[in-house]
mmCIF file of C-alpha atoms in Angstrom:
data_model
loop_
_atom_site.group_PDB
_atom_site.id
_atom_site.type_symbol
_atom_site.label_atom_id
_atom_site.label_comp_id
_atom_site.label_asym_id
_atom_site.label_seq_id
_atom_site.Cartn_x
_atom_site.Cartn_y
_atom_site.Cartn_z
ATOM 1 C CA UNK A 1 97.635 87.607 71.779
ATOM 2 C CA UNK A 2 100.450 85.182 71.105
ATOM 3 C CA UNK A 3 103.249 84.162 73.519
ATOM 4 C CA UNK A 4 105.637 86.117 71.266
ATOM 5 C CA UNK A 5 104.208 89.391 71.672
ATOM 6 C CA UNK A 6 104.242 89.103 75.579
ATOM 7 C CA UNK A 7 108.065 88.132 75.764
ATOM 8 C CA UNK A 8 109.081 91.893 76.194
ATOM 9 C CA UNK A 9 106.402 92.522 78.775
ATOM 10 C CA UNK A 10 107.840 89.346 80.822
ATOM 11 C CA UNK A 11 111.542 89.286 79.354
ATOM 12 C CA UNK A 12 112.820 89.736 83.300
ATOM 13 C CA UNK A 13 111.168 86.115 83.950
ATOM 14 C CA UNK A 14 113.992 84.296 81.752
ATOM 15 C CA UNK A 15 116.751 85.579 83.848
ATOM 16 C CA UNK A 16 115.087 84.410 87.446
ATOM 17 C CA UNK A 17 117.669 81.504 87.984
ATOM 18 C CA UNK A 18 120.707 80.938 89.628
ATOM 19 C CA UNK A 19 120.893 82.661 93.157
ATOM 20 C CA UNK A 20 117.170 82.700 92.924
ATOM 21 C CA UNK A 21 116.657 79.229 92.745
ATOM 22 C CA UNK A 22 116.024 78.953 96.753
ATOM 23 C CA UNK A 23 112.938 81.508 96.503
ATOM 24 C CA UNK A 24 111.141 79.880 93.427
ATOM 25 C CA UNK A 25 108.895 77.763 95.802
ATOM 26 C CA UNK A 26 107.444 81.064 96.976
ATOM 27 C CA UNK A 27 106.193 81.640 93.590
ATOM 28 C CA UNK A 28 105.743 78.333 92.368
ATOM 29 C CA UNK A 29 102.641 77.787 90.562
ATOM 30 C CA UNK A 30 101.998 81.330 89.833
ATOM 31 C CA UNK A 31 101.287 82.177 86.055
ATOM 32 C CA UNK A 32 103.623 84.515 84.168
ATOM 33 C CA UNK A 33 100.716 87.097 84.212
ATOM 34 C CA UNK A 34 100.381 87.186 87.751
ATOM 35 C CA UNK A 35 104.083 87.362 88.315
ATOM 36 C CA UNK A 36 104.183 90.454 86.581
ATOM 37 C CA UNK A 37 101.067 91.622 88.063
ATOM 38 C CA UNK A 38 102.977 91.286 91.519
ATOM 39 C CA UNK A 39 105.808 93.162 90.114
ATOM 40 C CA UNK A 40 103.796 96.070 88.814
ATOM 41 C CA UNK A 41 101.162 96.244 91.428
ATOM 42 C CA UNK A 42 102.842 95.348 94.316
ATOM 43 C CA UNK A 43 106.343 95.815 94.007
ATOM 44 C CA UNK A 44 107.442 92.150 94.052
ATOM 45 C CA UNK A 45 110.853 91.788 93.185
ATOM 46 C CA UNK A 46 112.101 88.231 93.270
ATOM 47 C CA UNK A 47 115.619 89.688 93.310
ATOM 48 C CA UNK A 48 115.142 90.682 96.827
ATOM 49 C CA UNK A 49 112.332 88.760 98.026
ATOM 50 C CA UNK A 50 114.204 87.020 100.739
ATOM 51 C CA UNK A 51 115.703 90.014 102.022
ATOM 52 C CA UNK A 52 112.196 91.793 102.114
ATOM 53 C CA UNK A 53 111.044 88.697 103.957
ATOM 54 C CA UNK A 54 113.797 89.148 106.632
ATOM 55 C CA UNK A 55 113.305 92.808 107.087
ATOM 56 C CA UNK A 56 109.624 91.949 108.393
ATOM 57 C CA UNK A 57 110.958 88.952 110.470
ATOM 58 C CA UNK A 58 113.654 91.261 111.896
ATOM 59 C CA UNK A 59 111.167 93.646 113.441
ATOM 60 C CA UNK A 60 109.515 90.728 115.351
ATOM 61 C CA UNK A 61 111.768 91.859 118.211
ATOM 62 C CA UNK A 62 110.384 95.186 118.611
ATOM 63 C CA UNK A 63 107.058 93.763 119.924
ATOM 64 C CA UNK A 64 107.970 91.131 122.613
ATOM 65 C CA UNK A 65 104.277 91.802 123.785
ATOM 66 C CA UNK A 66 102.720 89.669 120.919
ATOM 67 C CA UNK A 67 103.138 86.089 120.315
ATOM 68 C CA UNK A 68 104.175 85.651 116.744
ATOM 69 C CA UNK A 69 102.996 82.061 116.390
ATOM 70 C CA UNK A 70 104.183 81.475 112.605
ATOM 71 C CA UNK A 71 107.087 83.364 110.818
ATOM 72 C CA UNK A 72 107.715 81.165 107.914
ATOM 73 C CA UNK A 73 108.804 82.853 104.508
ATOM 74 C CA UNK A 74 105.329 81.824 102.991
ATOM 75 C CA UNK A 75 103.447 83.333 105.805
ATOM 76 C CA UNK A 76 105.156 86.609 106.125
ATOM 77 C CA UNK A 77 105.175 87.175 102.236
ATOM 78 C CA UNK A 78 101.310 87.178 102.056
ATOM 79 C CA UNK A 79 101.653 90.387 104.442
ATOM 80 C CA UNK A 80 104.093 91.970 102.184
ATOM 81 C CA UNK A 81 101.826 91.263 99.396
ATOM 82 C CA UNK A 82 98.837 92.782 101.206
ATOM 83 C CA UNK A 83 100.725 96.049 101.936
ATOM 84 C CA UNK A 84 102.415 96.526 98.480
ATOM 85 C CA UNK A 85 106.009 95.361 99.850
ATOM 86 C CA UNK A 86 106.217 98.124 102.212
ATOM 87 C CA UNK A 87 107.960 96.376 104.776
ATOM 88 C CA UNK A 88 106.955 98.732 107.961
ATOM 89 C CA UNK A 89 103.129 98.271 106.917
ATOM 90 C CA UNK A 90 103.565 94.683 106.301
ATOM 91 C CA UNK A 91 105.064 94.276 109.695
ATOM 92 C CA UNK A 92 102.094 96.382 111.310
ATOM 93 C CA UNK A 93 99.729 94.194 109.565
ATOM 94 C CA UNK A 94 101.435 90.789 110.951
ATOM 95 C CA UNK A 95 101.615 92.181 114.487
ATOM 96 C CA UNK A 96 97.838 93.394 114.354
ATOM 97 C CA UNK A 97 96.952 89.807 112.941
ATOM 98 C CA UNK A 98 98.321 87.998 115.984
ATOM 99 C CA UNK A 99 97.218 90.945 118.407
ATOM 100 C CA UNK A 100 93.809 90.494 117.380
ATOM 101 C CA UNK A 101 93.704 86.885 118.217
ATOM 102 C CA UNK A 102 95.410 87.456 121.460
ATOM 103 C CA UNK A 103 92.554 89.986 122.183
ATOM 104 C CA UNK A 104 89.966 87.609 121.232
ATOM 105 C CA UNK A 105 90.706 84.219 122.569
ATOM 106 C CA UNK A 106 87.352 83.038 122.616
ATOM 107 C CA UNK A 107 87.027 83.478 118.752
ATOM 108 C CA UNK A 108 89.841 81.692 117.858
ATOM 109 C CA UNK A 109 89.330 78.582 120.480
ATOM 110 C CA UNK A 110 88.881 75.710 118.396
ATOM 111 C CA UNK A 111 89.132 77.500 115.391
ATOM 112 C CA UNK A 112 88.098 74.825 112.817
ATOM 113 C CA UNK A 113 85.430 74.068 110.423
ATOM 114 C CA UNK A 114 84.072 71.246 112.458
ATOM 115 C CA UNK A 115 83.491 73.850 115.401
ATOM 116 C CA UNK A 116 80.015 73.642 116.102
ATOM 117 C CA UNK A 117 79.287 77.347 115.837
ATOM 118 C CA UNK A 118 81.527 77.578 112.705
ATOM 119 C CA UNK A 119 79.831 74.827 110.855
ATOM 120 C CA UNK A 120 76.319 76.158 111.330
ATOM 121 C CA UNK A 121 77.493 79.352 109.900
ATOM 122 C CA UNK A 122 79.234 77.612 106.968
ATOM 123 C CA UNK A 123 76.250 75.236 106.343
ATOM 124 C CA UNK A 124 73.760 78.346 106.299
ATOM 125 C CA UNK A 125 75.951 79.952 103.473
ATOM 126 C CA UNK A 126 78.293 82.213 105.793
ATOM 127 C CA UNK A 127 80.295 82.836 103.513
ATOM 128 C CA UNK A 128 79.311 81.818 100.076
ATOM 129 C CA UNK A 129 82.388 81.319 97.884
ATOM 130 C CA UNK A 130 82.237 80.910 93.930
ATOM 131 C CA UNK A 131 84.147 78.249 92.162
ATOM 132 C CA UNK A 132 85.215 80.465 89.389
ATOM 133 C CA UNK A 133 87.223 83.801 89.676
ATOM 134 C CA UNK A 134 86.293 86.891 88.101
ATOM 135 C CA UNK A 135 88.224 88.562 84.932
ATOM 136 C CA UNK A 136 90.929 89.964 87.178
ATOM 137 C CA UNK A 137 91.343 86.504 88.911
ATOM 138 C CA UNK A 138 89.584 87.601 92.113
ATOM 139 C CA UNK A 139 87.850 85.167 94.036
ATOM 140 C CA UNK A 140 84.105 86.204 94.915
ATOM 141 C CA UNK A 141 82.829 85.810 98.264
ATOM 142 C CA UNK A 142 78.702 86.232 98.739
ATOM 143 C CA UNK A 143 77.041 87.072 101.746
ATOM 144 C CA UNK A 144 73.024 86.652 101.711
ATOM 145 C CA UNK A 145 72.243 88.668 104.806
ATOM 146 C CA UNK A 146 68.655 87.436 105.010
ATOM 147 C CA UNK A 147 69.735 83.998 105.788
ATOM 148 C CA UNK A 148 70.965 85.154 109.205
ATOM 149 C CA UNK A 149 69.044 82.854 111.584
ATOM 150 C CA UNK A 150 69.839 84.871 114.866
ATOM 151 C CA UNK A 151 68.240 82.023 116.827
ATOM 152 C CA UNK A 152 70.737 79.873 115.183
ATOM 153 C CA UNK A 153 74.000 81.677 114.443
ATOM 154 C CA UNK A 154 75.426 84.224 116.579
ATOM 155 C CA UNK A 155 77.330 87.007 114.397
ATOM 156 C CA UNK A 156 80.529 85.934 116.216
ATOM 157 C CA UNK A 157 80.250 82.718 114.744
ATOM 158 C CA UNK A 158 79.588 83.987 111.319
ATOM 159 C CA UNK A 159 82.590 86.489 111.488
ATOM 160 C CA UNK A 160 84.597 83.181 112.821
ATOM 161 C CA UNK A 161 83.622 81.161 109.673
ATOM 162 C CA UNK A 162 84.442 84.155 107.432
ATOM 163 C CA UNK A 163 87.804 84.344 108.799
ATOM 164 C CA UNK A 164 88.288 80.726 108.737
ATOM 165 C CA UNK A 165 87.299 80.754 105.224
ATOM 166 C CA UNK A 166 89.772 83.578 104.312
ATOM 167 C CA UNK A 167 92.419 81.598 106.081
ATOM 168 C CA UNK A 168 91.896 78.791 104.033
ATOM 169 C CA UNK A 169 91.715 80.792 100.684
ATOM 170 C CA UNK A 170 94.729 82.995 101.210
ATOM 171 C CA UNK A 171 96.867 79.921 101.168
ATOM 172 C CA UNK A 172 96.751 80.077 97.321
ATOM 173 C CA UNK A 173 99.503 82.606 96.358
ATOM 174 C CA UNK A 174 97.443 83.572 93.017
ATOM 175 C CA UNK A 175 94.530 85.199 95.635
ATOM 176 C CA UNK A 176 97.384 86.819 97.725
ATOM 177 C CA UNK A 177 98.145 88.704 94.394
ATOM 178 C CA UNK A 178 94.788 89.150 93.012
ATOM 179 C CA UNK A 179 92.802 89.462 96.048
ATOM 180 C CA UNK A 180 89.017 89.336 96.560
ATOM 181 C CA UNK A 181 85.417 90.392 96.125
ATOM 182 C CA UNK A 182 82.692 90.841 98.297
ATOM 183 C CA UNK A 183 78.927 90.856 97.503
ATOM 184 C CA UNK A 184 76.317 91.617 100.340
ATOM 185 C CA UNK A 185 72.714 91.138 99.231
ATOM 186 C CA UNK A 186 70.558 92.583 101.844
ATOM 187 C CA UNK A 187 67.317 91.874 100.057
ATOM 188 C CA UNK A 188 64.727 90.666 102.975
ATOM 189 C CA UNK A 189 67.141 91.829 105.680
ATOM 190 C CA UNK A 190 64.753 93.120 108.297
ATOM 191 C CA UNK A 191 65.025 95.887 110.902
ATOM 192 C CA UNK A 192 65.050 93.524 113.581
ATOM 193 C CA UNK A 193 67.812 91.683 112.224
ATOM 194 C CA UNK A 194 69.684 95.042 111.544
ATOM 195 C CA UNK A 195 69.034 96.024 115.379
ATOM 196 C CA UNK A 196 71.502 93.233 116.376
ATOM 197 C CA UNK A 197 74.306 95.042 114.365
ATOM 198 C CA UNK A 198 75.598 96.955 117.324
ATOM 199 C CA UNK A 199 78.501 98.883 117.304
ATOM 200 C CA UNK A 200 80.712 96.690 119.380
ATOM 201 C CA UNK A 201 80.320 93.592 117.158
ATOM 202 C CA UNK A 202 80.573 95.927 114.075
ATOM 203 C CA UNK A 203 83.882 97.144 115.381
ATOM 204 C CA UNK A 204 85.038 93.489 115.950
ATOM 205 C CA UNK A 205 84.535 92.847 112.428
ATOM 206 C CA UNK A 206 86.177 95.793 110.855
ATOM 207 C CA UNK A 207 89.086 95.253 113.296
ATOM 208 C CA UNK A 208 89.471 91.510 111.864
ATOM 209 C CA UNK A 209 88.943 92.155 108.403
ATOM 210 C CA UNK A 210 90.154 95.543 107.431
ATOM 211 C CA UNK A 211 92.839 95.926 110.066
ATOM 212 C CA UNK A 212 94.482 92.532 110.700
ATOM 213 C CA UNK A 213 94.056 89.999 107.821
ATOM 214 C CA UNK A 214 96.407 89.991 104.930
ATOM 215 C CA UNK A 215 93.810 90.244 102.042
ATOM 216 C CA UNK A 216 93.507 92.415 99.272
ATOM 217 C CA UNK A 217 89.678 93.315 98.737
ATOM 218 C CA UNK A 218 89.276 94.826 95.215
ATOM 219 C CA UNK A 219 85.508 96.075 95.902
ATOM 220 C CA UNK A 220 82.792 95.394 98.532
ATOM 221 C CA UNK A 221 79.390 95.689 96.734
ATOM 222 C CA UNK A 222 75.982 96.222 98.333
ATOM 223 C CA UNK A 223 72.810 95.088 96.506
ATOM 224 C CA UNK A 224 69.259 95.650 97.754
ATOM 225 C CA UNK A 225 70.338 97.615 100.976
ATOM 226 C CA UNK A 226 67.659 99.138 102.916
ATOM 227 C CA UNK A 227 67.414 102.649 104.343
ATOM 228 C CA UNK A 228 68.520 101.520 107.902
ATOM 229 C CA UNK A 229 71.691 99.794 106.633
ATOM 230 C CA UNK A 230 72.615 103.345 105.335
ATOM 231 C CA UNK A 231 71.806 104.691 109.089
ATOM 232 C CA UNK A 232 74.126 102.174 110.500
ATOM 233 C CA UNK A 233 76.884 103.592 108.605
ATOM 234 C CA UNK A 234 77.252 106.607 110.927
ATOM 235 C CA UNK A 235 78.056 104.126 113.796
ATOM 236 C CA UNK A 236 81.169 102.724 112.133
ATOM 237 C CA UNK A 237 82.407 105.632 110.176
ATOM 238 C CA UNK A 238 85.253 106.507 112.773
ATOM 239 C CA UNK A 239 86.636 103.118 112.145
ATOM 240 C CA UNK A 240 86.764 103.114 108.500
ATOM 241 C CA UNK A 241 89.755 103.986 106.257
ATOM 242 C CA UNK A 242 89.594 106.463 103.371
ATOM 243 C CA UNK A 243 91.065 103.912 101.186
ATOM 244 C CA UNK A 244 88.486 101.337 102.018
ATOM 245 C CA UNK A 245 85.740 103.500 101.791
ATOM 246 C CA UNK A 246 86.619 104.180 98.132
ATOM 247 C CA UNK A 247 86.209 100.595 97.243
ATOM 248 C CA UNK A 248 82.642 100.059 98.481
ATOM 249 C CA UNK A 249 79.823 100.409 95.628
ATOM 250 C CA UNK A 250 75.874 100.656 96.416
ATOM 251 C CA UNK A 251 73.875 98.954 93.606
ATOM 252 C CA UNK A 252 70.468 99.171 95.309
ATOM 253 C CA UNK A 253 68.364 96.994 92.910
ATOM 254 C CA UNK A 254 70.218 98.219 89.761
ATOM 255 C CA UNK A 255 72.397 95.475 88.615
ATOM 256 C CA UNK A 256 73.965 97.345 85.620
ATOM 257 C CA UNK A 257 76.086 99.108 87.919
ATOM 258 C CA UNK A 258 77.373 95.722 89.241
ATOM 259 C CA UNK A 259 77.848 94.202 85.995
ATOM 260 C CA UNK A 260 79.873 97.154 85.038
ATOM 261 C CA UNK A 261 82.593 95.962 87.598
ATOM 262 C CA UNK A 262 82.062 92.172 87.782
ATOM 263 C CA UNK A 263 81.035 90.743 84.597
ATOM 264 C CA UNK A 264 77.833 88.275 84.296
ATOM 265 C CA UNK A 265 79.342 85.455 83.291
ATOM 266 C CA UNK A 266 80.937 85.281 86.569
ATOM 267 C CA UNK A 267 78.148 86.074 88.607
ATOM 268 C CA UNK A 268 75.197 83.435 89.616
ATOM 269 C CA UNK A 269 71.438 84.326 88.748
ATOM 270 C CA UNK A 270 70.708 85.969 91.873
ATOM 271 C CA UNK A 271 73.027 88.688 90.804
ATOM 272 C CA UNK A 272 71.497 88.931 87.016
ATOM 273 C CA UNK A 273 74.642 86.747 86.158
ATOM 274 C CA UNK A 274 74.612 83.734 83.746
ATOM 275 C CA UNK A 275 75.513 81.178 86.294
ATOM 276 C CA UNK A 276 72.929 78.844 88.011
ATOM 277 C CA UNK A 277 71.649 79.964 91.225
ATOM 278 C CA UNK A 278 74.212 79.616 94.112
ATOM 279 C CA UNK A 279 73.963 76.630 96.267
ATOM 280 C CA UNK A 280 74.897 77.951 99.651
ATOM 281 C CA UNK A 281 76.142 74.530 100.742
ATOM 282 C CA UNK A 282 78.989 74.433 98.257
ATOM 283 C CA UNK A 283 81.617 75.984 100.418
ATOM 284 C CA UNK A 284 80.442 74.200 103.608
ATOM 285 C CA UNK A 285 81.103 70.843 101.611
ATOM 286 C CA UNK A 286 84.477 71.819 100.428
ATOM 287 C CA UNK A 287 85.782 72.597 104.211
ATOM 288 C CA UNK A 288 83.846 69.774 105.678
ATOM 289 C CA UNK A 289 84.205 66.999 103.094
ATOM 290 C CA UNK A 290 82.310 63.889 104.578
ATOM 291 C CA UNK A 291 81.551 65.812 107.608
ATOM 292 C CA UNK A 292 79.163 68.045 105.921
ATOM 293 C CA UNK A 293 75.618 67.519 106.781
ATOM 294 C CA UNK A 294 72.560 70.079 107.055
ATOM 295 C CA UNK A 295 70.935 68.594 109.859
ATOM 296 C CA UNK A 296 71.821 69.560 113.607
ATOM 297 C CA UNK A 297 74.249 66.528 114.291
ATOM 298 C CA UNK A 298 77.391 68.113 114.485
ATOM 299 C CA UNK A 299 80.349 65.639 114.409
ATOM 300 C CA UNK A 300 84.121 66.680 115.189
ATOM 301 C CA UNK A 301 87.232 65.392 113.483
ATOM 302 C CA UNK A 302 90.748 66.932 113.090
ATOM 303 C CA UNK A 303 91.009 69.851 110.933
ATOM 304 C CA UNK A 304 93.505 72.481 110.664
ATOM 305 C CA UNK A 305 92.764 75.607 108.846
ATOM 306 C CA UNK A 306 96.581 76.588 108.270
ATOM 307 C CA UNK A 307 96.917 73.151 105.958
ATOM 308 C CA UNK A 308 93.976 72.957 103.986
ATOM 309 C CA UNK A 309 94.302 71.389 100.573
ATOM 310 C CA UNK A 310 92.033 71.986 97.576
ATOM 311 C CA UNK A 311 89.084 69.518 97.962
ATOM 312 C CA UNK A 312 87.657 67.730 94.990
ATOM 313 C CA UNK A 313 84.669 69.433 93.541
ATOM 314 C CA UNK A 314 83.002 65.978 93.111
ATOM 315 C CA UNK A 315 81.574 65.485 96.280
ATOM 316 C CA UNK A 316 79.946 69.272 95.738
ATOM 317 C CA UNK A 317 78.361 67.949 92.468
ATOM 318 C CA UNK A 318 76.750 64.713 94.354
ATOM 319 C CA UNK A 319 74.960 66.994 96.912
ATOM 320 C CA UNK A 320 71.878 68.406 96.261
ATOM 321 C CA UNK A 321 71.436 72.355 96.833
ATOM 322 C CA UNK A 322 70.002 73.772 99.739
ATOM 323 C CA UNK A 323 67.183 76.177 99.309
ATOM 324 C CA UNK A 324 68.267 79.850 100.111
ATOM 325 C CA UNK A 325 66.377 83.312 99.865
ATOM 326 C CA UNK A 326 66.871 84.919 96.899
ATOM 327 C CA UNK A 327 67.644 88.369 95.736
ATOM 328 C CA UNK A 328 65.049 90.810 94.884
ATOM 329 C CA UNK A 329 67.471 92.525 92.416
ATOM 330 C CA UNK A 330 66.418 93.568 89.160
ATOM 331 C CA UNK A 331 68.588 94.696 86.146
ATOM 332 C CA UNK A 332 67.755 98.389 85.029
ATOM 333 C CA UNK A 333 69.264 101.141 83.322
ATOM 334 C CA UNK A 334 71.349 103.224 85.408
ATOM 335 C CA UNK A 335 74.366 104.332 86.991
ATOM 336 C CA UNK A 336 76.802 103.393 89.230
ATOM 337 C CA UNK A 337 76.378 104.429 92.821
ATOM 338 C CA UNK A 338 79.668 105.137 94.441
ATOM 339 C CA UNK A 339 80.656 106.877 97.663
ATOM 340 C CA UNK A 340 81.244 110.510 96.932
ATOM 341 C CA UNK A 341 82.175 113.536 99.076
ATOM 342 C CA UNK A 342 79.833 116.022 100.484
ATOM 343 C CA UNK A 343 76.216 116.133 100.819
ATOM 344 C CA UNK A 344 75.168 112.549 99.978
ATOM 345 C CA UNK A 345 76.529 111.079 103.003
ATOM 346 C CA UNK A 346 73.461 108.690 103.332
ATOM 347 C CA UNK A 347 75.078 106.620 100.611
ATOM 348 C CA UNK A 348 78.249 105.983 102.308
ATOM 349 C CA UNK A 349 79.165 102.412 103.250
ATOM 350 C CA UNK A 350 78.228 100.378 106.133
ATOM 351 C CA UNK A 351 81.172 97.940 105.887
ATOM 352 C CA UNK A 352 84.431 98.064 104.465
ATOM 353 C CA UNK A 353 87.513 95.655 104.016
ATOM 354 C CA UNK A 354 91.178 96.377 103.132
#
């Protein structure tokens, strides 16, 4: 498809000038396709972008109990995008974002990549982040559950590493619009490990990811999930939104259904993809740079998650992959398993994000 045939679809782009010049920095770097996607799917209108942001900012006075530590245009915009420019919903999410941090102060103390607990989790691959995006422009995050060494990483530190990673990634306006995909591989995840997933820590994760973070998750995919992961679902069902449950897909050990939704060319070989096996140190090296080490000597340098810049991938290529537990998935003929209403409740999700 040539550019001429796209002009009718994007004809509005040519009129964005004049009084809108002061707002162009908020959409700087976005492709025309992404700008149009934001207009069609998120109701983002550059003509009233400033007014939308200001309406959310004006609501802050209604919550004097919350310390809103950041209220600049770019920051508020990500909450509007996460809630399709419904100002009230966007403000509610903004308030929950800061309230969650107020209620869980210990989680956000020294909330930096070189914090010892966060660094250990990052080095162990929590989370994995693929370099390339999928065919919808979404960033793909990976969790290899069996790599959770409970003598080394607390669940809270893993959650902190995930939240920090999302803070870094959500700085990219393209990802604010296109969103994320999460794949959780439960291969070799033992019953003993699962027993540590208590209702309180699962609730903490759901509140932090579903209710308090401005990310659009287009899908959460389980592969190789054991029966006891299904059983745990009953513990968190009261905390899940209907909207998020519809975005959970359970594939078992059949990856054909996964490939219906995420093309193999965007996936590593662990998930039946055409990419090389995932090196779980990749994302840790991106965040830590020269401080990266897979040993236990943790150094501390200044790092601010709110001001992370894209790190060169040269360092990643210079480091050798770290071994990790591999998926036991196989590609077989079959149909997609998805949450359904009614009698088949044991196929419902354990974990959901919004």
